[in-house]
XYZ file of N, CA and C in Angstrom:
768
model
N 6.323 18.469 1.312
C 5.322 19.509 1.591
C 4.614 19.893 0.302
N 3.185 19.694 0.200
C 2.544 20.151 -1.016
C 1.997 21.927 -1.328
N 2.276 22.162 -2.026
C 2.384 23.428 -2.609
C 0.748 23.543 -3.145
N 0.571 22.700 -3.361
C -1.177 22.938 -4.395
C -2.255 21.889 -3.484
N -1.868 21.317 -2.636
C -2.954 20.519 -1.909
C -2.657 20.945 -0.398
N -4.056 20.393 0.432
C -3.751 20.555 1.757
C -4.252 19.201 2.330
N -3.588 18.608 3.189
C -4.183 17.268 3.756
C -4.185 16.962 5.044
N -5.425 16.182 5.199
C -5.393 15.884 6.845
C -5.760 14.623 7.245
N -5.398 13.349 8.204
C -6.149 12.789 8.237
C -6.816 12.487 9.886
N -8.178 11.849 9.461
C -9.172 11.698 10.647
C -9.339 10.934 10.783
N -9.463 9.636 11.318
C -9.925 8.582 11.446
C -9.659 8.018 10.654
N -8.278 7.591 10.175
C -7.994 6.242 9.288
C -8.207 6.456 7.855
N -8.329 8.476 7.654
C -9.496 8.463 6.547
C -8.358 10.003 5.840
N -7.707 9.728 4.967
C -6.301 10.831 4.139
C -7.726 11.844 3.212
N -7.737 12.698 4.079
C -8.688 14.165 3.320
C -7.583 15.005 2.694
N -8.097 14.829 0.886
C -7.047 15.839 0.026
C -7.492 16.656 -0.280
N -7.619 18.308 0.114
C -8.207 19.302 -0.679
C -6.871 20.264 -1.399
N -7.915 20.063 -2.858
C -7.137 20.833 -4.025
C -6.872 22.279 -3.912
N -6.036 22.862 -3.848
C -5.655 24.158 -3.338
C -4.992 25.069 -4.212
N -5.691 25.484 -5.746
C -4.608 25.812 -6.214
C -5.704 27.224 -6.912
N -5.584 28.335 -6.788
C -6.417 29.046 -7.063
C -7.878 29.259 -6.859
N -8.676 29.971 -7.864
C -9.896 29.977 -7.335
C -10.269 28.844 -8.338
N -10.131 28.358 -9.329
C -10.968 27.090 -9.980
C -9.918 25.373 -9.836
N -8.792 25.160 -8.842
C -7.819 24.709 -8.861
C -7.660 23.881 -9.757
N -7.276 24.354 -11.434
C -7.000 24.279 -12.114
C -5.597 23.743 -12.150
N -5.210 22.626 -13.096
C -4.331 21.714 -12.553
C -3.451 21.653 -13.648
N -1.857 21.915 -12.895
C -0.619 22.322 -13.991
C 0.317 20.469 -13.522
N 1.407 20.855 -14.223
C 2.352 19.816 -14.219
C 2.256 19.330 -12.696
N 2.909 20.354 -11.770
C 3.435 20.371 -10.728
C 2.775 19.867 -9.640
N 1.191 20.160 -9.695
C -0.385 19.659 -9.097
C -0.692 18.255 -9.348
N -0.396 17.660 -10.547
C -0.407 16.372 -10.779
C 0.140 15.809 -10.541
N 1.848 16.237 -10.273
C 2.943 15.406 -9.754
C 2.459 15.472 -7.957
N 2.068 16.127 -7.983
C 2.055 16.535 -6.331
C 0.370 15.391 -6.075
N -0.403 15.074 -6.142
C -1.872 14.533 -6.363
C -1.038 13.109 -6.519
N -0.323 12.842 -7.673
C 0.306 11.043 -7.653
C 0.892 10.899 -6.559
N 1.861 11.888 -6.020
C 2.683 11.472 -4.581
C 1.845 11.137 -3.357
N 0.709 12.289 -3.591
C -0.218 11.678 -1.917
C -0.791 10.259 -2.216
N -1.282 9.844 -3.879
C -1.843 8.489 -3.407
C -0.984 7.753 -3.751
N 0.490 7.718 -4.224
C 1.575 6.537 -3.914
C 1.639 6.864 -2.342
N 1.800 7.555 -1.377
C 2.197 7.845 -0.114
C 0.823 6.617 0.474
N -0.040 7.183 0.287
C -1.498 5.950 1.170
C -1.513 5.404 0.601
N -1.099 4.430 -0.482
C -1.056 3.082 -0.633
C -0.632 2.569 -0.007
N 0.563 3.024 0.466
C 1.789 2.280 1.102
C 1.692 2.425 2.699
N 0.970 3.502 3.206
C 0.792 4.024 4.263
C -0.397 3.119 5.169
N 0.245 1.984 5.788
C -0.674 1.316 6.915
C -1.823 1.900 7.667
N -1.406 3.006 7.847
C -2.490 3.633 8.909
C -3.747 4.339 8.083
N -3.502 4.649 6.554
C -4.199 5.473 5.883
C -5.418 4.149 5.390
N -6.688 4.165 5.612
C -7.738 2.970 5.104
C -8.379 3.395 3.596
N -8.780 5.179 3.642
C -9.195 5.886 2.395
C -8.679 6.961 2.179
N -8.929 7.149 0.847
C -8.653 8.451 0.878
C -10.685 9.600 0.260
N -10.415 10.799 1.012
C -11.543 11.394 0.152
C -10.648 12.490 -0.490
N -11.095 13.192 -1.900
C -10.713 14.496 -2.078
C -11.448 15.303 -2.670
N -11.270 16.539 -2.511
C -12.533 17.968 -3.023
C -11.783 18.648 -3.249
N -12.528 19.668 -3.204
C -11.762 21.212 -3.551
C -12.966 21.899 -2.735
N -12.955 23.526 -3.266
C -13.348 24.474 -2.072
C -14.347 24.685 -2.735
N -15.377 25.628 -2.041
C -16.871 25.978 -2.541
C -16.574 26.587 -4.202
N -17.632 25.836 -4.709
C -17.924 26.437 -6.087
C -16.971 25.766 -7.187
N -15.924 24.764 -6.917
C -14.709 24.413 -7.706
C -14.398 23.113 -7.255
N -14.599 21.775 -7.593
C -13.569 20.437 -7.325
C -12.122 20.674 -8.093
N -12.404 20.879 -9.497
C -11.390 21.794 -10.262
C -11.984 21.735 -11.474
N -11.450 22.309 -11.780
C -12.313 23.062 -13.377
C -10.997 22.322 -14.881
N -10.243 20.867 -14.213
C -9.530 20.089 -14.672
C -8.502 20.753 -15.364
N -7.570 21.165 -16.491
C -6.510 21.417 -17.011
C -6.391 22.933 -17.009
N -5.003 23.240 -16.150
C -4.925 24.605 -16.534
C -4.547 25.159 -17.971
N -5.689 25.201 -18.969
C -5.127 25.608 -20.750
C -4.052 26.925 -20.501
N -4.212 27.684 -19.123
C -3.415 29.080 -19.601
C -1.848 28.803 -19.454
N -1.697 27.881 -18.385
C -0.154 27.606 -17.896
C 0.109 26.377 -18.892
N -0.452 25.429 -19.808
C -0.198 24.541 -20.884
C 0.029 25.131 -21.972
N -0.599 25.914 -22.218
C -0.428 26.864 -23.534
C 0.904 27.023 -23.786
N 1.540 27.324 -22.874
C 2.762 28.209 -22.681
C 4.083 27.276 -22.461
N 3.970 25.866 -22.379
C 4.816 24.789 -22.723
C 5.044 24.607 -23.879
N 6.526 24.338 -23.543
C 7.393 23.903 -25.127
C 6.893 22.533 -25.377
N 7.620 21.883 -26.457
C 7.168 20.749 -26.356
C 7.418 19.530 -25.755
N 8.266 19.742 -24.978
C 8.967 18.438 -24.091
C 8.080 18.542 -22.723
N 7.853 20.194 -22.248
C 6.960 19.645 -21.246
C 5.783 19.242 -21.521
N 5.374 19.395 -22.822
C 4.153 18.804 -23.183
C 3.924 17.432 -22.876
N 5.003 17.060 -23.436
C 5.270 15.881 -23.429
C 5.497 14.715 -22.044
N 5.963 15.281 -21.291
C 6.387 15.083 -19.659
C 4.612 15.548 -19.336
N 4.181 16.270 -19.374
C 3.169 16.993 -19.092
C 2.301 15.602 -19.075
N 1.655 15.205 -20.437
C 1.064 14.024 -20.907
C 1.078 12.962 -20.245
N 2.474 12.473 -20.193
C 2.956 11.105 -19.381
C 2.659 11.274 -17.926
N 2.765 12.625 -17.451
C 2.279 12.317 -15.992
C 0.819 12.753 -15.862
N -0.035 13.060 -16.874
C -1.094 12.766 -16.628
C -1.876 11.482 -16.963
N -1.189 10.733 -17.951
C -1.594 9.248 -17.875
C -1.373 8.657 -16.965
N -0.345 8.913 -16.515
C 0.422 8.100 -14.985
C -0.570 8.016 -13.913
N -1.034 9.622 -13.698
C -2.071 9.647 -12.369
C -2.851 8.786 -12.703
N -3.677 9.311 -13.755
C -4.622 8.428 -14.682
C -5.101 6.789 -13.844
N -3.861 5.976 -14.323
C -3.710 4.665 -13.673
C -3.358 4.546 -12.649
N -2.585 5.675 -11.740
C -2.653 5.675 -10.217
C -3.912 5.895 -9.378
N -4.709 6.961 -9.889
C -5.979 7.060 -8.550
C -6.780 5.711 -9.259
N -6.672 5.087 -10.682
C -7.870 4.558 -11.079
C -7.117 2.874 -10.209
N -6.176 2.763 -9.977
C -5.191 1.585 -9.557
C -5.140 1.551 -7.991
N -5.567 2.632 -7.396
C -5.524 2.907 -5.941
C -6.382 1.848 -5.541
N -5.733 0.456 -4.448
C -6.504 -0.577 -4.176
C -7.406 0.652 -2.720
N -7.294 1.041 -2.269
C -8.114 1.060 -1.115
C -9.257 2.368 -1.337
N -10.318 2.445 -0.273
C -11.538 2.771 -1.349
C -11.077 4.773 -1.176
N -11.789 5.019 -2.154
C -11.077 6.121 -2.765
C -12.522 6.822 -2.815
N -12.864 8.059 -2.540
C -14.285 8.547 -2.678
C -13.957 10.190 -3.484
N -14.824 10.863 -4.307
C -14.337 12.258 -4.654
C -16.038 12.976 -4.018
N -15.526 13.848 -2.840
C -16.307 14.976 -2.692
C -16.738 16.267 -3.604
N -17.192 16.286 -4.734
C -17.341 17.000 -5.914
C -18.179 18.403 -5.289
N -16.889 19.599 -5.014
C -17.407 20.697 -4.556
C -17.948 21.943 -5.037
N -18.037 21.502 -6.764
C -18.345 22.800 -7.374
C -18.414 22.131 -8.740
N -17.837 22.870 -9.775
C -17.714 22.467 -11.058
C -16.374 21.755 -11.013
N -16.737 20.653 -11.880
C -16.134 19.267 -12.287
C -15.636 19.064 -13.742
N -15.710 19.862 -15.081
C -15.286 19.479 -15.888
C -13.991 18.992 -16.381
N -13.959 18.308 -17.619
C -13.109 17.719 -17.946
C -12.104 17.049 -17.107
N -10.823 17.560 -17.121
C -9.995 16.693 -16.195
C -10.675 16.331 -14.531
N -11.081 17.699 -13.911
C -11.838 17.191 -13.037
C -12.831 16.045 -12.875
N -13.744 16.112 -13.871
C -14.709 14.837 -14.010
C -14.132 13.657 -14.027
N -12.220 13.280 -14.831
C -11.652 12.428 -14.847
C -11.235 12.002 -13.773
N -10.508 12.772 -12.809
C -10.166 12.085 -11.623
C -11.720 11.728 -10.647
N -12.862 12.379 -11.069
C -13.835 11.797 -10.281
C -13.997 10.485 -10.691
N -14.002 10.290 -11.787
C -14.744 8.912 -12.440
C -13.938 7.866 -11.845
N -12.410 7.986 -11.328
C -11.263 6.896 -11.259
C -11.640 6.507 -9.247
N -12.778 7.318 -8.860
C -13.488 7.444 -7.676
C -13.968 6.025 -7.960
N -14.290 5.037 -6.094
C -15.344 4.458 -6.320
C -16.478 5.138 -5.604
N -16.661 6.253 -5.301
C -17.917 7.021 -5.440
C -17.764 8.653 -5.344
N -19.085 8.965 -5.870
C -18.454 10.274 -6.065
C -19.847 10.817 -5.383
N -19.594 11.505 -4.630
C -21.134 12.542 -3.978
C -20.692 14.289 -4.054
N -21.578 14.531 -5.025
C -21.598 15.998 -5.308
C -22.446 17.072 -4.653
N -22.074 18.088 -4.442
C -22.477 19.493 -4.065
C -24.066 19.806 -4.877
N -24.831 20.042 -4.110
C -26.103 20.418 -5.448
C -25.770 21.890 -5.623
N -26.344 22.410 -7.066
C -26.399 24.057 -6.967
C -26.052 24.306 -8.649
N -25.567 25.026 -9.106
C -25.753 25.515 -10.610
C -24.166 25.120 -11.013
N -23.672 23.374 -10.810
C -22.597 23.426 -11.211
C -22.468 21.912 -12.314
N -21.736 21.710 -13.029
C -21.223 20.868 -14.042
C -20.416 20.117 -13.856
N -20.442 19.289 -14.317
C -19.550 17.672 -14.234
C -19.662 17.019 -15.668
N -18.318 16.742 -16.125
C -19.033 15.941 -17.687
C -17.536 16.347 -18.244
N -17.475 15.536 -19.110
C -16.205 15.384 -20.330
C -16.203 16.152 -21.369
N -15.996 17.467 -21.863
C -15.972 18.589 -22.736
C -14.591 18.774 -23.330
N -13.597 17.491 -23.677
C -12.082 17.296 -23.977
C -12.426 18.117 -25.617
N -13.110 17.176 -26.052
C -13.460 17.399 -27.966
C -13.789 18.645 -28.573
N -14.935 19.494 -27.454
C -15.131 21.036 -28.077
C -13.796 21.645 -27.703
N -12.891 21.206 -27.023
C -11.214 22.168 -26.423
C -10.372 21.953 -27.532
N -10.952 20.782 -28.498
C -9.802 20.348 -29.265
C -9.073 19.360 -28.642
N -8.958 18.246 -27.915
C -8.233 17.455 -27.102
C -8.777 16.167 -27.339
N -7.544 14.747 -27.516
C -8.451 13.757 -27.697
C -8.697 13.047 -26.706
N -9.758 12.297 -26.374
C -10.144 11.566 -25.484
C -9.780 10.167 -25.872
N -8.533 9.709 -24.823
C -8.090 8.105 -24.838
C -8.277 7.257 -24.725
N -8.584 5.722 -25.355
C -9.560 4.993 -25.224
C -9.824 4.351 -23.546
N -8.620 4.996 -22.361
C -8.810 4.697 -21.325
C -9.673 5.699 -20.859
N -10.046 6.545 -20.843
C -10.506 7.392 -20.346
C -12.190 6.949 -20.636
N -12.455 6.384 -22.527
C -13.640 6.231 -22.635
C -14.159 4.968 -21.762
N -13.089 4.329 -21.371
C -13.467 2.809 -20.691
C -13.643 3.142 -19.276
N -13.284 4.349 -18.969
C -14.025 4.499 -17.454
C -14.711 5.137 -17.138
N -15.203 6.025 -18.356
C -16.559 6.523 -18.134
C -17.536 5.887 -18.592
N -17.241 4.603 -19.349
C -18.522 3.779 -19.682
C -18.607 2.780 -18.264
N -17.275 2.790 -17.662
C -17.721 1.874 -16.493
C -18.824 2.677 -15.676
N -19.383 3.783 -15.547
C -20.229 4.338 -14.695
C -21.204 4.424 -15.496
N -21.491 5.093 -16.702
C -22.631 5.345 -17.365
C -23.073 4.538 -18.761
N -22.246 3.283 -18.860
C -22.294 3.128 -20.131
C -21.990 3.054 -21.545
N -22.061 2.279 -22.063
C -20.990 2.903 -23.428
C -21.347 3.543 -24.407
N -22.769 3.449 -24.731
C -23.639 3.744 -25.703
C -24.026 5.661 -25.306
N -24.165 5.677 -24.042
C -23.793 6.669 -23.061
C -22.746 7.777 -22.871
N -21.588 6.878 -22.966
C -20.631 7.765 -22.665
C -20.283 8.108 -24.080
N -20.167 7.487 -25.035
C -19.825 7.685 -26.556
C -20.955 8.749 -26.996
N -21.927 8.734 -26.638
C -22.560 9.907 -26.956
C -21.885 11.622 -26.323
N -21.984 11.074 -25.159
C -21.721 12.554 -24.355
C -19.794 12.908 -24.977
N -19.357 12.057 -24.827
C -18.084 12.239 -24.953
C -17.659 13.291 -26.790
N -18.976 12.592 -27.704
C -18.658 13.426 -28.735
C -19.369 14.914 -29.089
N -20.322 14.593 -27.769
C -20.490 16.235 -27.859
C -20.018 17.371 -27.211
N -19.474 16.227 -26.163
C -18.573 17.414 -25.054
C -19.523 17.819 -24.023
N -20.739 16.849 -23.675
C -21.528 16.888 -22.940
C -21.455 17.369 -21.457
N -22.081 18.706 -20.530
C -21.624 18.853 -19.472
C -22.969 18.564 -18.672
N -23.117 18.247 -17.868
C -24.284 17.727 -17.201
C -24.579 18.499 -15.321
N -25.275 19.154 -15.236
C -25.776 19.556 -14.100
C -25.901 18.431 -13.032
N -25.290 18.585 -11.797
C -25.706 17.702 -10.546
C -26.611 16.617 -10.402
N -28.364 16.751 -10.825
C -29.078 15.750 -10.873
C -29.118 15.404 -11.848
N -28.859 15.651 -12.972
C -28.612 15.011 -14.314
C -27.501 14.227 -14.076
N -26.191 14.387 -13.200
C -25.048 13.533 -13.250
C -25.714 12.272 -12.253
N -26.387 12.615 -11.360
C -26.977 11.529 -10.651
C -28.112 10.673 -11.202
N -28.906 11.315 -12.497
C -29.960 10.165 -12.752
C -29.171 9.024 -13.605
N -28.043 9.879 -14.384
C -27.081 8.669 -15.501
C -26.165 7.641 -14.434
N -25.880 8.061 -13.733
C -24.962 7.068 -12.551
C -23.827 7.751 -12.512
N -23.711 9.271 -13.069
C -22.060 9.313 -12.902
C -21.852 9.958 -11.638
N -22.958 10.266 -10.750
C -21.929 10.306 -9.183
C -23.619 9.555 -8.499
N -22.953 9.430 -7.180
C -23.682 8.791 -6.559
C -24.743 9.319 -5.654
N -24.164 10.745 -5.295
C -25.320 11.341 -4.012
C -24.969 12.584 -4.355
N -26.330 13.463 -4.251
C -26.203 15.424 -4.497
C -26.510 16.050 -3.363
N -25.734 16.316 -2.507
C -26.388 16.637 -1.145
C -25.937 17.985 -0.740
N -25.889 18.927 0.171
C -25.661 19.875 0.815
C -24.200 20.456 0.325
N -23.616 21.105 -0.007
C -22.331 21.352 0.220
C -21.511 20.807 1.646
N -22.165 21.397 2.606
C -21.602 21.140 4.145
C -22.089 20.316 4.188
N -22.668 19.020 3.430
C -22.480 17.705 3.861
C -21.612 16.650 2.950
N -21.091 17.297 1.981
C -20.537 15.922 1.451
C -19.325 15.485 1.851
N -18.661 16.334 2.733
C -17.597 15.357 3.272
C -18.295 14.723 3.948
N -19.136 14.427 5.093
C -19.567 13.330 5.864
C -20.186 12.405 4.919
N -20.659 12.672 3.846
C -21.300 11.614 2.976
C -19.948 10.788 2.571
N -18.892 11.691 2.013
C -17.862 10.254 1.344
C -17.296 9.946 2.509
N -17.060 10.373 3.718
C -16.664 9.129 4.712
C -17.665 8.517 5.185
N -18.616 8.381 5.185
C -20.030 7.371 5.064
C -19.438 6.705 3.635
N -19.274 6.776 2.575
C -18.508 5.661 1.982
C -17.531 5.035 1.652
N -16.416 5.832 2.699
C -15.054 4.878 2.855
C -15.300 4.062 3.728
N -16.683 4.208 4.838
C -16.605 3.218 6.148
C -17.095 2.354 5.791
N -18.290 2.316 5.037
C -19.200 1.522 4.104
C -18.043 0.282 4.015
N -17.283 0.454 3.273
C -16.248 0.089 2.532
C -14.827 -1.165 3.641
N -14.941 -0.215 4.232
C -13.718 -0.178 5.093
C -14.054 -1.511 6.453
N -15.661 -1.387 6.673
C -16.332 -2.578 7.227
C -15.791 -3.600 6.651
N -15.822 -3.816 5.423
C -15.387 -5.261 5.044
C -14.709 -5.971 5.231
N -13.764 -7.224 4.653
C -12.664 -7.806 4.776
C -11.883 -6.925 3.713
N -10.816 -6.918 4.270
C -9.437 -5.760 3.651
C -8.990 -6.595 1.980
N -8.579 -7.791 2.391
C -7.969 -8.197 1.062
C -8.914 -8.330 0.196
N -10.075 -9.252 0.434
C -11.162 -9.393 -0.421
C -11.811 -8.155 -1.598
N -11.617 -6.907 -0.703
C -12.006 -5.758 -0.723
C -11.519 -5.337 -1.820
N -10.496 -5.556 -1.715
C -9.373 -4.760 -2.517
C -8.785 -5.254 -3.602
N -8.704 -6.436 -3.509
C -8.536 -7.607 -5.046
C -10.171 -7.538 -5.674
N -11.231 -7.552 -5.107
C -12.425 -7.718 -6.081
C -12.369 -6.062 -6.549
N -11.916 -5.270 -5.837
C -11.504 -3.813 -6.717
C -11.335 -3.896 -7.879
N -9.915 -4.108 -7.781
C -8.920 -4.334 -8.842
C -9.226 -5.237 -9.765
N -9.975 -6.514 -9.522
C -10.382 -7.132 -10.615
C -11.309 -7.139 -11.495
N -12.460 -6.152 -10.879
C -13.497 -5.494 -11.701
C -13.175 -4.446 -12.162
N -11.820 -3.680 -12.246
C -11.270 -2.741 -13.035
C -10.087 -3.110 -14.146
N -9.756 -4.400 -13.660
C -8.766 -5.167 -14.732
C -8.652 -4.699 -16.573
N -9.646 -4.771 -16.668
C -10.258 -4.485 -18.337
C -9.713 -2.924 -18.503
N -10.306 -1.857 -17.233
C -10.267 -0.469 -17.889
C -8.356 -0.368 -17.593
N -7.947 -0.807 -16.598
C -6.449 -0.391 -16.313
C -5.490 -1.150 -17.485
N -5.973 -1.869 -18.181
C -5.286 -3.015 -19.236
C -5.527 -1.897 -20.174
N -6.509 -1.170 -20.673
C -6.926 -0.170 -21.582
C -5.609 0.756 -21.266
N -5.720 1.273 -20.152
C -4.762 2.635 -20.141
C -3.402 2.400 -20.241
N -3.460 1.062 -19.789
C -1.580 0.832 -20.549
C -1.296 0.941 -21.321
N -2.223 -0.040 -21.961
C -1.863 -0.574 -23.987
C -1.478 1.145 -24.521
N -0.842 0.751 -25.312
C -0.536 1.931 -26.191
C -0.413 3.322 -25.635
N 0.289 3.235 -24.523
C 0.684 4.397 -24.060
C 1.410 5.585 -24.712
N 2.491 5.045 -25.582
C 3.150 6.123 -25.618
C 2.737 6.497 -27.309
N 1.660 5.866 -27.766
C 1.076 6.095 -29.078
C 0.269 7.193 -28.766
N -0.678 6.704 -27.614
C -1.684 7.947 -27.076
C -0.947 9.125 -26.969
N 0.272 9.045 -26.281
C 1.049 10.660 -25.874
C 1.338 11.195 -27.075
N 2.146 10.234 -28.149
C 2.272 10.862 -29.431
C 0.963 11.434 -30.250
N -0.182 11.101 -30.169
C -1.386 11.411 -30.786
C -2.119 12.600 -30.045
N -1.836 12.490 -28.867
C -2.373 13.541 -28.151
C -1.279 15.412 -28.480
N 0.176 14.887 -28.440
C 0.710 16.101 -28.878
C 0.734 16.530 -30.166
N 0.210 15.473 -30.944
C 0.340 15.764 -32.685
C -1.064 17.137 -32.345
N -2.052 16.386 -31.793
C -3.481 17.430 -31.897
C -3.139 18.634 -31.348
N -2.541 18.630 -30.214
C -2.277 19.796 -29.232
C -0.997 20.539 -30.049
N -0.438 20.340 -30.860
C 0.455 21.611 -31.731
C -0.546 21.969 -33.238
N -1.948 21.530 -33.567
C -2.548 21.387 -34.438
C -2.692 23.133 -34.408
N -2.916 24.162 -35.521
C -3.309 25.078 -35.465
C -4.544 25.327 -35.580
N -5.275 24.375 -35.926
C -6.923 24.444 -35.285
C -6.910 24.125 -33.825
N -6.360 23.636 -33.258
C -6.461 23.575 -31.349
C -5.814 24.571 -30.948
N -4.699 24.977 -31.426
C -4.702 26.333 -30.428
C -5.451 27.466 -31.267
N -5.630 27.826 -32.278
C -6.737 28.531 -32.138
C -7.788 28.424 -31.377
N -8.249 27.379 -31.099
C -9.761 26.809 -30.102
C -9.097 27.352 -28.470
N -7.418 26.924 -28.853
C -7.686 27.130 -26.930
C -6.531 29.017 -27.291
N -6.540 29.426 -27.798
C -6.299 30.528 -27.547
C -7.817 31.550 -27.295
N -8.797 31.082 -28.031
C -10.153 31.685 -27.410
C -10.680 31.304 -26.526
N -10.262 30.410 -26.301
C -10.849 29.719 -24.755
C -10.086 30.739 -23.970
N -8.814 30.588 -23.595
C -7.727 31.277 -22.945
C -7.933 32.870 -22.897
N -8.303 33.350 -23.904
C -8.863 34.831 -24.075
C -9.794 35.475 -23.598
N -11.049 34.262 -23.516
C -12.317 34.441 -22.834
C -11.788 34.513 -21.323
N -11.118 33.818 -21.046
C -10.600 33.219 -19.529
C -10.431 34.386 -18.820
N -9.015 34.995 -19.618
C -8.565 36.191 -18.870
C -9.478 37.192 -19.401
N -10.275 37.769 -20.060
C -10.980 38.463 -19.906
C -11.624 38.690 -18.885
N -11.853 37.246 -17.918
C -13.043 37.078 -17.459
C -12.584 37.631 -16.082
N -11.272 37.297 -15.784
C -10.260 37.498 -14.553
C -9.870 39.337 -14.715
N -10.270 40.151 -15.337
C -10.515 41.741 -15.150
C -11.242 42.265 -14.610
């Protein structure tokens, strides 16, 4: 039973909505819980796609800094590894996988969109884009290899070092989602592209997936546990938590 998601499925088609506050901001427990539903439909015959969102105004607003902050260092550490893990699980998920982008998308959020093979967003005054570097956080060379698979490399290496956040039709003129439509329509839009999808031949489908992602999932292996070590060296840095204790400050201010 998931504690931070709610799921249903319709037609052959596993709908995951993120359920964890008002920005469902995503702790240990959310990520462990997010890998279990898509190890569960991999394996699950009857399941063909999966779509997932979150609720008006929020897909998720990616890492909860207030409940990370507050980890020792082993869950940091555990913390890390199971976010690489998902990482290569939704981006490894053979069957077609769509993200309904319902609000603001940054950082981690934008990550699990990108590991989407399509992403159709909400129009309206919200953000999508990789902002790891102004948090103080490093961005892994898997992460840069799958956001250049959508926009580029010359592209993503730009945005990525400024911490670039990009408005709805700005995410759609670069390629990083695919359709900006209604709120109350983008679930029917990403199951319009699991069926898309799902028309095809099954194996074909699903090996030419995987083999045009070969390169970025070979990326996120290599040097795994160098990345985790490099990533917690930064994250005990006293220039990053200074950065995310004002982040964190602004936060709850904001929640009064």
């Amino acid at each position: 039973m998931s504690e931070f998601l709610k799921t249903h499925i319709d037609d052959h088609v596993l709908h995951v909505i993120l359920h964890r506050g008002k920005s469902n901001a995503m702790h240990l427990e959310m990520i462990q819980e997010i890998q279990d539903v898509f190890a569960n439909a991999e394996k699950d015959p009857a399941i063909e796609g999966v779509v997932i969102t979150g609720h008006e105004g929020f897909f998720t607003s990616g890492l909860d800094l207030i409940t990370l902050y507050g980890y020792d260092e082993r869950q940091m550490e555990v913390f890390w590894d199971a976010f690489i893990d998902l990482l290569y699980t939704v981006t490894a998920f053979p069957k077609p996988y769509v993200a309904a982008i319902s609000g603001h998308s940054p950082a981690g959020g934008c990550v699990l969109a990108i590991a989407a093979d399509a992403r159709v967003m909400a129009e309206g005054e919200y953000i999508i884009g990789l902002n790891e570097v102004p948090v103080g956080i490093i961005v892994p060379h898997g992460i840069f290899d799958l956001y250049s698979f959508w926009i580029g490399e010359a592209q993503a290496y730009r945005f990525l070092l400024e911490g670039k956040l990009l408005s709805p039709q700005e995410a759609l003129q670069v390629g990083l989602v695919d359709e900006v439509v209604a709120l109350d329509k983008i679930q029917r839009s990403a199951v319009r592209h699991i069926k898309k999808y799902t028309q095809l031949e099954k194996n074909a489908w699903q090996r030419t997936k995987l083999n045009l992602r070969t390169r970025v999932l070979q990326s996120m292996q290599a040097n795994k546990e160098q990345t985790i070590v490099e990533m917690l060296t930064q994250w005990w840095k006293p220039s990053t938590r200074a950065v995310l204790k004002t982040i964190i400050d602004n936060l709850t201010a904001k929640k009064r």
